[in-house]
């Protein structure tokens, strides 16, 4: 079965710790994205990557970092510099020929205590 | 910057028709997308309008008027499973999407 996996589903961390969220896809999609969703709000773009070894800042990149060493993987690190890290984080991907359609993973709900 | 406005909530009965409007202000507009998200789940793609007019996909249709910076999603023959949040999203460039805050649709028996 092709799809996007994110792990873990729930994650708890203490304030001041960096944490890395996993995102893997086996859809052979070129582009991958990270979004943040807060309660009652829409999704906001953190970072995106069009191809391996390249990525671009989205609208709210401060306090986050990413890497794209493999086509199928796009991990997101939430650093201690992110002021309000508690949120629902969604990873997505899209194929080159259908960039209008993004496919989302199940999300990781991060709670920083 | 970008701004998108859509109603926060809509309630309707099974079998009814619901229209969710979306108005936007943005630079670099490429098109308007719609996504559905069930509570706590992953958003799923519903439709995309790059040009003015109506796109129909089964019970759902989407419309865009670029001159009015306006679009809508039409949900017909409502079913209980359509209870979800619906987001309009402006496509800015090849890869960037800006999402509205979402409309929660509640379908009653």
PDB file of N, CA and C in Angstrom, chain A residues 4-95:
ATOM      1  N   UNK A   4       1.719   7.873   3.055  1.00  0.00           N
ATOM      2  CA  UNK A   4       2.628   8.687   3.859  1.00  0.00           C
ATOM      3  C   UNK A   4       2.473   8.256   5.314  1.00  0.00           C
ATOM      4  N   UNK A   5       3.571   8.014   5.954  1.00  0.00           N
ATOM      5  CA  UNK A   5       3.526   7.638   7.365  1.00  0.00           C
ATOM      6  C   UNK A   5       4.227   8.702   8.192  1.00  0.00           C
ATOM      7  N   UNK A   6       3.636   8.977   9.337  1.00  0.00           N
ATOM      8  CA  UNK A   6       4.229   9.886  10.298  1.00  0.00           C
ATOM      9  C   UNK A   6       4.256   9.175  11.638  1.00  0.00           C
ATOM     10  N   UNK A   7       5.373   9.301  12.307  1.00  0.00           N
ATOM     11  CA  UNK A   7       5.459   8.673  13.624  1.00  0.00           C
ATOM     12  C   UNK A   7       6.218   9.574  14.581  1.00  0.00           C
ATOM     13  N   UNK A   8       5.856   9.498  15.859  1.00  0.00           N
ATOM     14  CA  UNK A   8       4.698   8.799  16.396  1.00  0.00           C
ATOM     15  C   UNK A   8       3.417   9.607  16.210  1.00  0.00           C
ATOM     16  N   UNK A   9       2.287   9.073  16.607  1.00  0.00           N
ATOM     17  CA  UNK A   9       1.028   9.800  16.493  1.00  0.00           C
ATOM     18  C   UNK A   9       0.928  10.867  17.584  1.00  0.00           C
ATOM     19  N   UNK A  10       1.386  10.531  18.777  1.00  0.00           N
ATOM     20  CA  UNK A  10       1.419  11.472  19.894  1.00  0.00           C
ATOM     21  C   UNK A  10       2.841  11.545  20.435  1.00  0.00           C
ATOM     22  N   UNK A  11       3.286  12.751  20.763  1.00  0.00           N
ATOM     23  CA  UNK A  11       4.640  12.952  21.244  1.00  0.00           C
ATOM     24  C   UNK A  11       4.626  13.999  22.344  1.00  0.00           C
ATOM     25  N   UNK A  12       5.278  13.679  23.429  1.00  0.00           N
ATOM     26  CA  UNK A  12       5.380  14.606  24.560  1.00  0.00           C
ATOM     27  C   UNK A  12       6.849  14.935  24.796  1.00  0.00           C
ATOM     28  N   UNK A  13       7.138  16.181  24.994  1.00  0.00           N
ATOM     29  CA  UNK A  13       8.510  16.606  25.252  1.00  0.00           C
ATOM     30  C   UNK A  13       8.507  17.693  26.310  1.00  0.00           C
ATOM     31  N   UNK A  14       9.645  17.810  26.987  1.00  0.00           N
ATOM     32  CA  UNK A  14       9.807  18.885  27.963  1.00  0.00           C
ATOM     33  C   UNK A  14      10.277  20.140  27.234  1.00  0.00           C
ATOM     34  N   UNK A  15       9.884  21.265  27.783  1.00  0.00           N
ATOM     35  CA  UNK A  15      10.301  22.541  27.223  1.00  0.00           C
ATOM     36  C   UNK A  15      11.828  22.615  27.172  1.00  0.00           C
ATOM     37  N   UNK A  16      12.354  23.155  26.067  1.00  0.00           N
ATOM     38  CA  UNK A  16      13.795  23.305  25.939  1.00  0.00           C
ATOM     39  C   UNK A  16      14.477  22.168  25.198  1.00  0.00           C
ATOM     40  N   UNK A  17      13.731  21.098  24.903  1.00  0.00           N
ATOM     41  CA  UNK A  17      14.296  19.969  24.168  1.00  0.00           C
ATOM     42  C   UNK A  17      13.968  20.074  22.687  1.00  0.00           C
ATOM     43  N   UNK A  18      14.938  19.700  21.853  1.00  0.00           N
ATOM     44  CA  UNK A  18      14.643  19.554  20.431  1.00  0.00           C
ATOM     45  C   UNK A  18      13.933  18.226  20.217  1.00  0.00           C
ATOM     46  N   UNK A  19      13.070  18.168  19.207  1.00  0.00           N
ATOM     47  CA  UNK A  19      12.391  16.918  18.893  1.00  0.00           C
ATOM     48  C   UNK A  19      12.265  16.800  17.375  1.00  0.00           C
ATOM     49  N   UNK A  20      12.466  15.580  16.854  1.00  0.00           N
ATOM     50  CA  UNK A  20      12.384  15.338  15.416  1.00  0.00           C
ATOM     51  C   UNK A  20      11.165  14.490  15.085  1.00  0.00           C
ATOM     52  N   UNK A  21      10.362  14.988  14.156  1.00  0.00           N
ATOM     53  CA  UNK A  21       9.173  14.273  13.700  1.00  0.00           C
ATOM     54  C   UNK A  21       9.497  13.590  12.375  1.00  0.00           C
ATOM     55  N   UNK A  22       9.056  12.355  12.265  1.00  0.00           N
ATOM     56  CA  UNK A  22       9.362  11.549  11.096  1.00  0.00           C
ATOM     57  C   UNK A  22       8.268  11.669  10.042  1.00  0.00           C
ATOM     58  N   UNK A  23       8.674  11.673   8.764  1.00  0.00           N
ATOM     59  CA  UNK A  23       7.736  11.626   7.650  1.00  0.00           C
ATOM     60  C   UNK A  23       8.368  10.811   6.527  1.00  0.00           C
ATOM     61  N   UNK A  24       7.675   9.723   6.151  1.00  0.00           N
ATOM     62  CA  UNK A  24       8.159   8.852   5.091  1.00  0.00           C
ATOM     63  C   UNK A  24       7.030   8.626   4.091  1.00  0.00           C
ATOM     64  N   UNK A  25       7.389   8.660   2.782  1.00  0.00           N
ATOM     65  CA  UNK A  25       6.385   8.364   1.755  1.00  0.00           C
ATOM     66  C   UNK A  25       6.943   7.373   0.752  1.00  0.00           C
ATOM     67  N   UNK A  26       6.076   6.460   0.295  1.00  0.00           N
ATOM     68  CA  UNK A  26       6.473   5.501  -0.728  1.00  0.00           C
ATOM     69  C   UNK A  26       5.643   5.688  -1.993  1.00  0.00           C
ATOM     70  N   UNK A  27       5.244   6.919  -2.233  1.00  0.00           N
ATOM     71  CA  UNK A  27       4.442   7.266  -3.406  1.00  0.00           C
ATOM     72  C   UNK A  27       5.306   7.719  -4.570  1.00  0.00           C
ATOM     73  N   UNK A  28       6.614   7.806  -4.343  1.00  0.00           N
ATOM     74  CA  UNK A  28       7.553   8.286  -5.348  1.00  0.00           C
ATOM     75  C   UNK A  28       7.272   9.740  -5.748  1.00  0.00           C
ATOM     76  N   UNK A  29       6.755  10.514  -4.790  1.00  0.00           N
ATOM     77  CA  UNK A  29       6.484  11.927  -5.036  1.00  0.00           C
ATOM     78  C   UNK A  29       7.757  12.742  -4.877  1.00  0.00           C
ATOM     79  N   UNK A  30       7.875  13.759  -5.726  1.00  0.00           N
ATOM     80  CA  UNK A  30       9.060  14.606  -5.665  1.00  0.00           C
ATOM     81  C   UNK A  30       8.971  15.643  -4.553  1.00  0.00           C
ATOM     82  N   UNK A  31       7.814  16.270  -4.396  1.00  0.00           N
ATOM     83  CA  UNK A  31       7.673  17.369  -3.452  1.00  0.00           C
ATOM     84  C   UNK A  31       7.133  16.882  -2.111  1.00  0.00           C
ATOM     85  N   UNK A  32       7.650  17.447  -1.045  1.00  0.00           N
ATOM     86  CA  UNK A  32       7.161  17.145   0.308  1.00  0.00           C
ATOM     87  C   UNK A  32       7.043  18.435   1.086  1.00  0.00           C
ATOM     88  N   UNK A  33       6.136  18.407   2.084  1.00  0.00           N
ATOM     89  CA  UNK A  33       5.778  19.625   2.813  1.00  0.00           C
ATOM     90  C   UNK A  33       5.571  19.318   4.292  1.00  0.00           C
ATOM     91  N   UNK A  34       5.773  20.335   5.116  1.00  0.00           N
ATOM     92  CA  UNK A  34       5.398  20.270   6.528  1.00  0.00           C
ATOM     93  C   UNK A  34       4.472  21.444   6.836  1.00  0.00           C
ATOM     94  N   UNK A  35       3.363  21.098   7.530  1.00  0.00           N
ATOM     95  CA  UNK A  35       2.401  22.100   7.964  1.00  0.00           C
ATOM     96  C   UNK A  35       2.207  21.983   9.469  1.00  0.00           C
ATOM     97  N   UNK A  36       1.762  23.080  10.029  1.00  0.00           N
ATOM     98  CA  UNK A  36       1.363  23.109  11.435  1.00  0.00           C
ATOM     99  C   UNK A  36      -0.110  23.517  11.485  1.00  0.00           C
ATOM    100  N   UNK A  37      -0.875  22.830  12.351  1.00  0.00           N
ATOM    101  CA  UNK A  37      -2.280  23.185  12.530  1.00  0.00           C
ATOM    102  C   UNK A  37      -2.554  23.387  14.008  1.00  0.00           C
ATOM    103  N   UNK A  38      -3.105  24.539  14.342  1.00  0.00           N
ATOM    104  CA  UNK A  38      -3.514  24.844  15.710  1.00  0.00           C
ATOM    105  C   UNK A  38      -5.032  24.737  15.805  1.00  0.00           C
ATOM    106  N   UNK A  39      -5.559  24.509  17.013  1.00  0.00           N
ATOM    107  CA  UNK A  39      -7.006  24.287  17.160  1.00  0.00           C
ATOM    108  C   UNK A  39      -7.851  25.365  16.499  1.00  0.00           C
ATOM    109  N   UNK A  40      -8.817  24.930  15.682  1.00  0.00           N
ATOM    110  CA  UNK A  40      -9.732  25.863  15.041  1.00  0.00           C
ATOM    111  C   UNK A  40      -9.105  26.704  13.947  1.00  0.00           C
ATOM    112  N   UNK A  41      -7.937  26.311  13.504  1.00  0.00           N
ATOM    113  CA  UNK A  41      -7.273  27.106  12.470  1.00  0.00           C
ATOM    114  C   UNK A  41      -6.922  26.248  11.267  1.00  0.00           C
ATOM    115  N   UNK A  42      -6.573  26.936  10.195  1.00  0.00           N
ATOM    116  CA  UNK A  42      -6.115  26.233   9.005  1.00  0.00           C
ATOM    117  C   UNK A  42      -4.664  25.803   9.148  1.00  0.00           C
ATOM    118  N   UNK A  43      -4.176  25.192   8.092  1.00  0.00           N
ATOM    119  CA  UNK A  43      -2.797  24.716   8.081  1.00  0.00           C
ATOM    120  C   UNK A  43      -1.864  25.851   7.667  1.00  0.00           C
ATOM    121  N   UNK A  44      -0.698  25.888   8.283  1.00  0.00           N
ATOM    122  CA  UNK A  44       0.306  26.887   7.917  1.00  0.00           C
ATOM    123  C   UNK A  44       1.583  26.174   7.485  1.00  0.00           C
ATOM    124  N   UNK A  45       2.152  26.619   6.387  1.00  0.00           N
ATOM    125  CA  UNK A  45       3.300  25.960   5.776  1.00  0.00           C
ATOM    126  C   UNK A  45       4.584  26.302   6.521  1.00  0.00           C
ATOM    127  N   UNK A  46       5.322  25.268   6.937  1.00  0.00           N
ATOM    128  CA  UNK A  46       6.576  25.469   7.667  1.00  0.00           C
ATOM    129  C   UNK A  46       7.757  25.407   6.705  1.00  0.00           C
ATOM    130  N   UNK A  47       7.909  24.306   6.002  1.00  0.00           N
ATOM    131  CA  UNK A  47       8.960  24.097   5.017  1.00  0.00           C
ATOM    132  C   UNK A  47       8.409  23.248   3.890  1.00  0.00           C
ATOM    133  N   UNK A  48       9.039  23.341   2.726  1.00  0.00           N
ATOM    134  CA  UNK A  48       8.721  22.437   1.641  1.00  0.00           C
ATOM    135  C   UNK A  48       9.988  22.115   0.863  1.00  0.00           C
ATOM    136  N   UNK A  49       9.931  20.998   0.156  1.00  0.00           N
ATOM    137  CA  UNK A  49      11.085  20.530  -0.605  1.00  0.00           C
ATOM    138  C   UNK A  49      10.601  20.045  -1.964  1.00  0.00           C
ATOM    139  N   UNK A  50      11.220  20.542  -3.000  1.00  0.00           N
ATOM    140  CA  UNK A  50      10.824  20.150  -4.354  1.00  0.00           C
ATOM    141  C   UNK A  50      11.595  18.920  -4.830  1.00  0.00           C
ATOM    142  N   UNK A  51      12.860  18.829  -4.400  1.00  0.00           N
ATOM    143  CA  UNK A  51      13.705  17.708  -4.801  1.00  0.00           C
ATOM    144  C   UNK A  51      14.663  17.374  -3.661  1.00  0.00           C
ATOM    145  N   UNK A  52      15.321  16.256  -3.787  1.00  0.00           N
ATOM    146  CA  UNK A  52      16.291  15.827  -2.778  1.00  0.00           C
ATOM    147  C   UNK A  52      17.393  16.879  -2.637  1.00  0.00           C
ATOM    148  N   UNK A  53      17.837  17.064  -1.396  1.00  0.00           N
ATOM    149  CA  UNK A  53      18.924  17.988  -1.052  1.00  0.00           C
ATOM    150  C   UNK A  53      18.577  19.456  -1.309  1.00  0.00           C
ATOM    151  N   UNK A  54      17.300  19.749  -1.392  1.00  0.00           N
ATOM    152  CA  UNK A  54      16.863  21.142  -1.546  1.00  0.00           C
ATOM    153  C   UNK A  54      15.578  21.337  -0.775  1.00  0.00           C
ATOM    154  N   UNK A  55      15.465  22.459  -0.056  1.00  0.00           N
ATOM    155  CA  UNK A  55      14.224  22.772   0.645  1.00  0.00           C
ATOM    156  C   UNK A  55      14.125  24.286   0.813  1.00  0.00           C
ATOM    157  N   UNK A  56      12.889  24.737   0.991  1.00  0.00           N
ATOM    158  CA  UNK A  56      12.601  26.166   1.067  1.00  0.00           C
ATOM    159  C   UNK A  56      11.787  26.467   2.314  1.00  0.00           C
ATOM    160  N   UNK A  57      11.993  27.643   2.874  1.00  0.00           N
ATOM    161  CA  UNK A  57      11.177  28.078   4.011  1.00  0.00           C
ATOM    162  C   UNK A  57       9.753  28.375   3.556  1.00  0.00           C
ATOM    163  N   UNK A  58       8.814  28.003   4.428  1.00  0.00           N
ATOM    164  CA  UNK A  58       7.433  28.383   4.208  1.00  0.00           C
ATOM    165  C   UNK A  58       7.127  29.673   4.933  1.00  0.00           C
ATOM    166  N   UNK A  59       5.911  29.766   5.444  1.00  0.00           N
ATOM    167  CA  UNK A  59       5.463  31.005   6.073  1.00  0.00           C
ATOM    168  C   UNK A  59       5.853  31.126   7.543  1.00  0.00           C
ATOM    169  N   UNK A  60       6.138  29.994   8.201  1.00  0.00           N
ATOM    170  CA  UNK A  60       6.430  30.047   9.642  1.00  0.00           C
ATOM    171  C   UNK A  60       7.627  29.163   9.973  1.00  0.00           C
ATOM    172  N   UNK A  61       8.764  29.368   9.297  1.00  0.00           N
ATOM    173  CA  UNK A  61       9.918  28.479   9.436  1.00  0.00           C
ATOM    174  C   UNK A  61      10.729  28.709  10.716  1.00  0.00           C
ATOM    175  N   UNK A  62      10.555  29.832  11.369  1.00  0.00           N
ATOM    176  CA  UNK A  62      11.392  30.141  12.532  1.00  0.00           C
ATOM    177  C   UNK A  62      11.199  29.111  13.640  1.00  0.00           C
ATOM    178  N   UNK A  63      12.339  28.575  14.114  1.00  0.00           N
ATOM    179  CA  UNK A  63      12.289  27.594  15.191  1.00  0.00           C
ATOM    180  C   UNK A  63      12.183  26.158  14.702  1.00  0.00           C
ATOM    181  N   UNK A  64      12.209  25.981  13.394  1.00  0.00           N
ATOM    182  CA  UNK A  64      12.131  24.649  12.790  1.00  0.00           C
ATOM    183  C   UNK A  64      13.316  24.423  11.856  1.00  0.00           C
ATOM    184  N   UNK A  65      13.663  23.149  11.637  1.00  0.00           N
ATOM    185  CA  UNK A  65      14.644  22.816  10.625  1.00  0.00           C
ATOM    186  C   UNK A  65      14.245  21.507   9.968  1.00  0.00           C
ATOM    187  N   UNK A  66      14.708  21.308   8.727  1.00  0.00           N
ATOM    188  CA  UNK A  66      14.379  20.094   7.976  1.00  0.00           C
ATOM    189  C   UNK A  66      15.619  19.599   7.247  1.00  0.00           C
ATOM    190  N   UNK A  67      15.519  18.386   6.718  1.00  0.00           N
ATOM    191  CA  UNK A  67      16.531  17.845   5.820  1.00  0.00           C
ATOM    192  C   UNK A  67      15.811  17.004   4.779  1.00  0.00           C
ATOM    193  N   UNK A  68      16.444  16.846   3.621  1.00  0.00           N
ATOM    194  CA  UNK A  68      15.853  15.996   2.565  1.00  0.00           C
ATOM    195  C   UNK A  68      17.015  15.251   1.906  1.00  0.00           C
ATOM    196  N   UNK A  69      17.502  14.231   2.593  1.00  0.00           N
ATOM    197  CA  UNK A  69      18.635  13.446   2.098  1.00  0.00           C
ATOM    198  C   UNK A  69      18.175  12.313   1.199  1.00  0.00           C
ATOM    199  N   UNK A  70      16.930  11.892   1.340  1.00  0.00           N
ATOM    200  CA  UNK A  70      16.365  10.842   0.501  1.00  0.00           C
ATOM    201  C   UNK A  70      15.016  11.308  -0.028  1.00  0.00           C
ATOM    202  N   UNK A  71      14.635  10.836  -1.187  1.00  0.00           N
ATOM    203  CA  UNK A  71      13.386  11.255  -1.811  1.00  0.00           C
ATOM    204  C   UNK A  71      12.194  10.926  -0.927  1.00  0.00           C
ATOM    205  N   UNK A  72      12.261   9.790  -0.231  1.00  0.00           N
ATOM    206  CA  UNK A  72      11.096   9.326   0.506  1.00  0.00           C
ATOM    207  C   UNK A  72      11.006   9.865   1.926  1.00  0.00           C
ATOM    208  N   UNK A  73      11.982  10.638   2.375  1.00  0.00           N
ATOM    209  CA  UNK A  73      12.018  11.042   3.780  1.00  0.00           C
ATOM    210  C   UNK A  73      12.208  12.542   3.933  1.00  0.00           C
ATOM    211  N   UNK A  74      11.450  13.146   4.858  1.00  0.00           N
ATOM    212  CA  UNK A  74      11.527  14.599   5.061  1.00  0.00           C
ATOM    213  C   UNK A  74      11.293  14.885   6.544  1.00  0.00           C
ATOM    214  N   UNK A  75      12.258  14.615   7.406  1.00  0.00           N
ATOM    215  CA  UNK A  75      12.060  14.827   8.837  1.00  0.00           C
ATOM    216  C   UNK A  75      12.077  16.308   9.230  1.00  0.00           C
ATOM    217  N   UNK A  76      11.286  16.621  10.232  1.00  0.00           N
ATOM    218  CA  UNK A  76      11.173  17.982  10.749  1.00  0.00           C
ATOM    219  C   UNK A  76      11.678  18.016  12.187  1.00  0.00           C
ATOM    220  N   UNK A  77      12.590  18.934  12.485  1.00  0.00           N
ATOM    221  CA  UNK A  77      13.049  19.119  13.856  1.00  0.00           C
ATOM    222  C   UNK A  77      12.439  20.392  14.426  1.00  0.00           C
ATOM    223  N   UNK A  78      11.770  20.232  15.561  1.00  0.00           N
ATOM    224  CA  UNK A  78      11.220  21.373  16.281  1.00  0.00           C
ATOM    225  C   UNK A  78      12.257  21.744  17.331  1.00  0.00           C
ATOM    226  N   UNK A  79      12.854  22.893  17.197  1.00  0.00           N
ATOM    227  CA  UNK A  79      13.938  23.253  18.104  1.00  0.00           C
ATOM    228  C   UNK A  79      13.414  24.001  19.319  1.00  0.00           C
ATOM    229  N   UNK A  80      14.275  24.184  20.281  1.00  0.00           N
ATOM    230  CA  UNK A  80      13.898  24.900  21.500  1.00  0.00           C
ATOM    231  C   UNK A  80      13.648  26.381  21.224  1.00  0.00           C
ATOM    232  N   UNK A  81      14.024  26.845  20.033  1.00  0.00           N
ATOM    233  CA  UNK A  81      13.791  28.242  19.666  1.00  0.00           C
ATOM    234  C   UNK A  81      12.340  28.497  19.254  1.00  0.00           C
ATOM    235  N   UNK A  82      11.582  27.433  19.009  1.00  0.00           N
ATOM    236  CA  UNK A  82      10.173  27.601  18.620  1.00  0.00           C
ATOM    237  C   UNK A  82       9.387  27.938  19.880  1.00  0.00           C
ATOM    238  N   UNK A  83       8.747  29.104  19.879  1.00  0.00           N
ATOM    239  CA  UNK A  83       8.130  29.618  21.105  1.00  0.00           C
ATOM    240  C   UNK A  83       6.872  28.855  21.517  1.00  0.00           C
ATOM    241  N   UNK A  84       6.090  28.415  20.567  1.00  0.00           N
ATOM    242  CA  UNK A  84       4.836  27.709  20.877  1.00  0.00           C
ATOM    243  C   UNK A  84       4.774  26.411  20.081  1.00  0.00           C
ATOM    244  N   UNK A  85       5.539  25.409  20.470  1.00  0.00           N
ATOM    245  CA  UNK A  85       5.646  24.207  19.648  1.00  0.00           C
ATOM    246  C   UNK A  85       4.467  23.246  19.738  1.00  0.00           C
ATOM    247  N   UNK A  86       3.641  23.363  20.755  1.00  0.00           N
ATOM    248  CA  UNK A  86       2.517  22.442  20.903  1.00  0.00           C
ATOM    249  C   UNK A  86       1.529  22.670  19.773  1.00  0.00           C
ATOM    250  N   UNK A  87       1.320  21.632  18.946  1.00  0.00           N
ATOM    251  CA  UNK A  87       0.452  21.749  17.776  1.00  0.00           C
ATOM    252  C   UNK A  87       0.312  20.379  17.130  1.00  0.00           C
ATOM    253  N   UNK A  88      -0.513  20.321  16.105  1.00  0.00           N
ATOM    254  CA  UNK A  88      -0.691  19.141  15.260  1.00  0.00           C
ATOM    255  C   UNK A  88       0.142  19.371  14.004  1.00  0.00           C
ATOM    256  N   UNK A  89       1.092  18.451  13.731  1.00  0.00           N
ATOM    257  CA  UNK A  89       2.004  18.621  12.598  1.00  0.00           C
ATOM    258  C   UNK A  89       1.646  17.624  11.506  1.00  0.00           C
ATOM    259  N   UNK A  90       1.480  18.147  10.318  1.00  0.00           N
ATOM    260  CA  UNK A  90       1.070  17.336   9.169  1.00  0.00           C
ATOM    261  C   UNK A  90       2.129  17.397   8.076  1.00  0.00           C
ATOM    262  N   UNK A  91       2.460  16.234   7.560  1.00  0.00           N
ATOM    263  CA  UNK A  91       3.384  16.111   6.447  1.00  0.00           C
ATOM    264  C   UNK A  91       2.567  15.788   5.194  1.00  0.00           C
ATOM    265  N   UNK A  92       2.993  16.280   4.050  1.00  0.00           N
ATOM    266  CA  UNK A  92       2.282  16.014   2.810  1.00  0.00           C
ATOM    267  C   UNK A  92       3.283  15.832   1.683  1.00  0.00           C
ATOM    268  N   UNK A  93       2.808  15.254   0.589  1.00  0.00           N
ATOM    269  CA  UNK A  93       3.646  15.126  -0.594  1.00  0.00           C
ATOM    270  C   UNK A  93       2.786  15.327  -1.830  1.00  0.00           C
ATOM    271  N   UNK A  94       3.437  15.632  -2.948  1.00  0.00           N
ATOM    272  CA  UNK A  94       2.700  15.771  -4.207  1.00  0.00           C
ATOM    273  C   UNK A  94       3.598  15.349  -5.355  1.00  0.00           C
ATOM    274  N   UNK A  95       2.997  14.738  -6.388  1.00  0.00           N
ATOM    275  CA  UNK A  95       3.774  14.328  -7.560  1.00  0.00           C
ATOM    276  C   UNK A  95       4.038  15.516  -8.465  1.00  0.00           C
TER     277      UNK A  95
END
